[in-house]
PDB file of C-alpha atoms in Angstrom:
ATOM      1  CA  UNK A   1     -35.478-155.561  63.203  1.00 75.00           C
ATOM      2  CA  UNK A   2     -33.731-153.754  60.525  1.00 83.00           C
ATOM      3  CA  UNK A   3     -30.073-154.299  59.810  1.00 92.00           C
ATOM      4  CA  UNK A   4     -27.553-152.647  57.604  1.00 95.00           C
ATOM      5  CA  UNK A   5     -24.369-154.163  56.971  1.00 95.00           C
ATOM      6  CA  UNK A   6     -21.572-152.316  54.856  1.00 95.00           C
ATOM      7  CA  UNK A   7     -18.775-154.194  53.428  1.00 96.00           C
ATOM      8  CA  UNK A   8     -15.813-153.519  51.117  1.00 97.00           C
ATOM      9  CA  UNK A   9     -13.348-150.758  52.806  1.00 96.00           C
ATOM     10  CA  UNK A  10      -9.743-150.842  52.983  1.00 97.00           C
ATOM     11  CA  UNK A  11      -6.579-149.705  52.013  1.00 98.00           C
ATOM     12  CA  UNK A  12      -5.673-148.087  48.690  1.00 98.00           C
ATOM     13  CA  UNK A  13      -3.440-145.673  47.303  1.00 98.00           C
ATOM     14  CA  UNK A  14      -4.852-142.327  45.790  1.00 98.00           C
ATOM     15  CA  UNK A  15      -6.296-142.428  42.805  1.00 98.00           C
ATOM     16  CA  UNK A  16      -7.314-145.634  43.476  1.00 98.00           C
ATOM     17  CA  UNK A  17     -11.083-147.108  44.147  1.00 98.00           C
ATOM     18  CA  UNK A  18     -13.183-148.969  46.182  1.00 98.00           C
ATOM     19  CA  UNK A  19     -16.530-150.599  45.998  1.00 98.00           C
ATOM     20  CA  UNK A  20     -19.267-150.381  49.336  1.00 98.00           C
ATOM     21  CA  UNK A  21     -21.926-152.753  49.379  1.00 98.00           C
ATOM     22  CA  UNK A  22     -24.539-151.987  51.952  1.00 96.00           C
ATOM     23  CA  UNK A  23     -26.904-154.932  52.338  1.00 95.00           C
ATOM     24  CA  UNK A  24     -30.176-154.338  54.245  1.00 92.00           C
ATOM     25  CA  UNK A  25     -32.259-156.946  56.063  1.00 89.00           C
ATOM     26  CA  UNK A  26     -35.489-156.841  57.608  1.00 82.00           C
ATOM     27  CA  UNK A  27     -38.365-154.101  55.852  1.00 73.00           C
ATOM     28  CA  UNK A  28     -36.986-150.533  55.651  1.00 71.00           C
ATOM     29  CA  UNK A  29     -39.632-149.850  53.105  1.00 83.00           C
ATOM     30  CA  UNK A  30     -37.095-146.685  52.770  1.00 89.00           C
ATOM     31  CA  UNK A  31     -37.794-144.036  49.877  1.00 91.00           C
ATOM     32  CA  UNK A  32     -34.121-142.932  50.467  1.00 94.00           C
ATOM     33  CA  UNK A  33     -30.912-144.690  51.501  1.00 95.00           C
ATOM     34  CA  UNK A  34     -27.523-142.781  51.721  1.00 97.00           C
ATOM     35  CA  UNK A  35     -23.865-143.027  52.430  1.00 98.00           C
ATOM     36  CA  UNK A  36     -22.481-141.236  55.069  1.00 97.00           C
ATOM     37  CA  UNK A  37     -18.937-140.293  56.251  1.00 97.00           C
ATOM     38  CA  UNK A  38     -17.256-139.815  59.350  1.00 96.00           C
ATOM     39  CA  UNK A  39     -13.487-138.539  60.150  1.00 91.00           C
ATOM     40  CA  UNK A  40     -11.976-137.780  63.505  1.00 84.00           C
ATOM     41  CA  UNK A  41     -13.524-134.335  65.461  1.00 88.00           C
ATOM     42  CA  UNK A  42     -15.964-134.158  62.300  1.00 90.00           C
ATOM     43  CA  UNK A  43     -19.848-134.693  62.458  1.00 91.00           C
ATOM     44  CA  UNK A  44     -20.709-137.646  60.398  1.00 92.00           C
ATOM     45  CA  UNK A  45     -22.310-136.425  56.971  1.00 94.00           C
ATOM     46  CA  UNK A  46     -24.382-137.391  54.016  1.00 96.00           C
ATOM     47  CA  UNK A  47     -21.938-137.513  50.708  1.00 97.00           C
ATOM     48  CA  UNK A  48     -24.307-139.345  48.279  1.00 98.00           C
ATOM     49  CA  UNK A  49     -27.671-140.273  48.460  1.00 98.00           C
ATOM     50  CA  UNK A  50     -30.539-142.340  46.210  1.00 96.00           C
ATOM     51  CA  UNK A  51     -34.204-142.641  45.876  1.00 94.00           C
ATOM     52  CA  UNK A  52     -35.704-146.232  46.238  1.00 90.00           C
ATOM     53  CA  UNK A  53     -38.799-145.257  44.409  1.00 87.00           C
ATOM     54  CA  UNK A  54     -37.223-143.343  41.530  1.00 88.00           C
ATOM     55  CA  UNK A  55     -34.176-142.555  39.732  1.00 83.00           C
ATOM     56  CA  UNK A  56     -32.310-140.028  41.541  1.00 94.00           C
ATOM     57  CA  UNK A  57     -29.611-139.267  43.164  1.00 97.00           C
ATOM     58  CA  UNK A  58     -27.479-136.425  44.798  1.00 97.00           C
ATOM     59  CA  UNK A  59     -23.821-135.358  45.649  1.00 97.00           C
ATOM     60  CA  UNK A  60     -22.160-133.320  48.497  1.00 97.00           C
ATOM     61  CA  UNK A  61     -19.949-131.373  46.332  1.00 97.00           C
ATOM     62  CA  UNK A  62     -16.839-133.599  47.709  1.00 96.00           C
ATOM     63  CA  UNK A  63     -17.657-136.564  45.792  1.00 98.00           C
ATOM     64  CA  UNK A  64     -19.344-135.241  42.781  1.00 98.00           C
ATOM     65  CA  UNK A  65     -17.983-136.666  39.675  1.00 98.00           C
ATOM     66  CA  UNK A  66     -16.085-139.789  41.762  1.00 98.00           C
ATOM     67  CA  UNK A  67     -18.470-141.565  43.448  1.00 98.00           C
ATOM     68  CA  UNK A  68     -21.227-143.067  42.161  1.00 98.00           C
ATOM     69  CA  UNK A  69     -24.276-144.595  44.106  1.00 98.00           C
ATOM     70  CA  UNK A  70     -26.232-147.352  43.332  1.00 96.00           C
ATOM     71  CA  UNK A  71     -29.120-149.744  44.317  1.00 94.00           C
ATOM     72  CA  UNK A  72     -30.356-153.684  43.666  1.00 92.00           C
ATOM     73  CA  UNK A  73     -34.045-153.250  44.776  1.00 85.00           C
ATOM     74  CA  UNK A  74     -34.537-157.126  44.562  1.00 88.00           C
ATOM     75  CA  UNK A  75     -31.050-157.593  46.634  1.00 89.00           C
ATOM     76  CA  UNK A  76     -31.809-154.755  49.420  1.00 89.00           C
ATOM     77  CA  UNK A  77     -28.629-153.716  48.302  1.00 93.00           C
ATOM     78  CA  UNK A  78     -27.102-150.483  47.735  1.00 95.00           C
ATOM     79  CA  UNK A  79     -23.468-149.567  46.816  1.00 97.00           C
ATOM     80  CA  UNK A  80     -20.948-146.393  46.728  1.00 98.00           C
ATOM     81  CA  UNK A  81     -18.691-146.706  43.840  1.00 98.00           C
ATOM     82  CA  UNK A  82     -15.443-144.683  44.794  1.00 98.00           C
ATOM     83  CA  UNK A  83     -13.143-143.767  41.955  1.00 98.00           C
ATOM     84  CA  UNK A  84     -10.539-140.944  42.399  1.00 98.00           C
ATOM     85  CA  UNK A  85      -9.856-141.189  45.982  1.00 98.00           C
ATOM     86  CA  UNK A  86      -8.008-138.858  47.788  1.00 97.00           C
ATOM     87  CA  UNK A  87      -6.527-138.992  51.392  1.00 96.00           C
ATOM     88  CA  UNK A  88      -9.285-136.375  52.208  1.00 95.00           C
ATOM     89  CA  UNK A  89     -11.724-139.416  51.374  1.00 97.00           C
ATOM     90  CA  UNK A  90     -10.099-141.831  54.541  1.00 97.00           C
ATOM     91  CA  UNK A  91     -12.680-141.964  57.430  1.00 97.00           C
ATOM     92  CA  UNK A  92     -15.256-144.123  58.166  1.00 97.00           C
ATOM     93  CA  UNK A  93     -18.339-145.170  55.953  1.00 98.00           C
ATOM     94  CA  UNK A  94     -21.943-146.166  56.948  1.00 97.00           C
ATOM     95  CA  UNK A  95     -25.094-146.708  54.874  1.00 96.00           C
ATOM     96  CA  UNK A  96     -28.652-145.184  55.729  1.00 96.00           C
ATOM     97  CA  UNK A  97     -31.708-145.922  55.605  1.00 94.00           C
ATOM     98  CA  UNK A  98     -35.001-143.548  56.318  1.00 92.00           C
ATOM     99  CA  UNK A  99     -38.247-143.732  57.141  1.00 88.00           C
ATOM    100  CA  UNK A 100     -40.584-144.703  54.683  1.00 85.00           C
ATOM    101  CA  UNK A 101     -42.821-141.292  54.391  1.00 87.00           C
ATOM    102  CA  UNK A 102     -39.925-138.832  53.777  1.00 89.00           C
ATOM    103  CA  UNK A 103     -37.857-138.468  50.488  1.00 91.00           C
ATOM    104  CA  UNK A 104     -34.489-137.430  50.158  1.00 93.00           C
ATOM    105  CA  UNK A 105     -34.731-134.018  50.393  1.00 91.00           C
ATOM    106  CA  UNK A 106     -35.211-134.072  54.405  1.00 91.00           C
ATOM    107  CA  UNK A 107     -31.908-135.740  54.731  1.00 93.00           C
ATOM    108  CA  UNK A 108     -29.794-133.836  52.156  1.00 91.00           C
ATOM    109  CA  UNK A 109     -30.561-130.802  54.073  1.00 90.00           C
ATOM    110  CA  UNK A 110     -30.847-131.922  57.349  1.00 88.00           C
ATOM    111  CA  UNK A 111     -34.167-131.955  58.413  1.00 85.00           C
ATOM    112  CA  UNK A 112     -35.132-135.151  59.868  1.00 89.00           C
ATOM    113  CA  UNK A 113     -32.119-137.745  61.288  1.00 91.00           C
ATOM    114  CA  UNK A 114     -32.039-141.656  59.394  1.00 93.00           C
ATOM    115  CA  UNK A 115     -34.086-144.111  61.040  1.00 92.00           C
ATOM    116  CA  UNK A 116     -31.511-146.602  60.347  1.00 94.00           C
ATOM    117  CA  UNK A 117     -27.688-146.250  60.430  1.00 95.00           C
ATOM    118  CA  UNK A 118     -25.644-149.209  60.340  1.00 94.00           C
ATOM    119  CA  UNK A 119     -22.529-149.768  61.147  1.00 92.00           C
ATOM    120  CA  UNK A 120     -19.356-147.944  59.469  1.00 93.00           C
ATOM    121  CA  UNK A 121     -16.174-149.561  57.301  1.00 96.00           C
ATOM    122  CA  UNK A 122     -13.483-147.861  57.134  1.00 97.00           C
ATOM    123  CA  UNK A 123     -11.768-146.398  54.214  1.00 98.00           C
ATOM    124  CA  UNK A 124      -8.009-145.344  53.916  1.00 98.00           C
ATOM    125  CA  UNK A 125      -6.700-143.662  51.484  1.00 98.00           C
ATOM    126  CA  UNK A 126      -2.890-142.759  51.149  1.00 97.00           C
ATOM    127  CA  UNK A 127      -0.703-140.568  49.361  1.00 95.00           C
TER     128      UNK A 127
END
């Protein structure tokens, strides 16, 4: 049974930041594992996203140049640093995780759902 557990939301002022942690128990064997945001009456989307077996990553154009994602391969551990933040940014945050034959690109554009979502933390950000 796979598990994802994010951590590390909250409050903050903008122009603050935050750190995510999103540890991952059980075997994903993922080749990608992503952030994903959700605000009210919105569909949840992918804002940054990061290759297991490589180093690579990718940016919605929201995020680009703020947020930084990261991975611990020998923790199953991947994080969203969040620098910048706007009020735009507050909504809620879950990790990813996909299946272990596709790559990145199906999720950036939409091709194929996650296998594994966990469960969200929320992030506010005031003016």
């Amino acid at each position: 049974q796979v598990q994802l557990v994010s951590s590390g939301g909250g409050s903050v002022q903008a122009g603050g930041s935050l750190r995510l942690s999103c540890a991952a128990s059980g075997s994903t064997n993922s080749r990608c594992m992503a952030w994903l945001r959700q605000t009210p009456g919105k569909e949840r989307e992918g804002i940054a996203f990061i290759h297991t077996d490589r180093n690579s990553t990718y940016y919605d154009d929201s995020v680009k140049g703020r947020f930084t994602v990261s991975r611990d391969n020998a923790q199953n551990t991947v994080y969203l640093q969040m620098n910048s933040l706007k009020p735009e940014d507050t909504a809620i945050y879950s990790c990813a995780a996909g299946a272990n034959f596709y790559d990145c690109s199906w999720y950036i554009s939409r091709t194929t759902p996650f296998a594994y979502v966990g469960q969200g933390t929320q992030v506010i950000v005031s003016a």
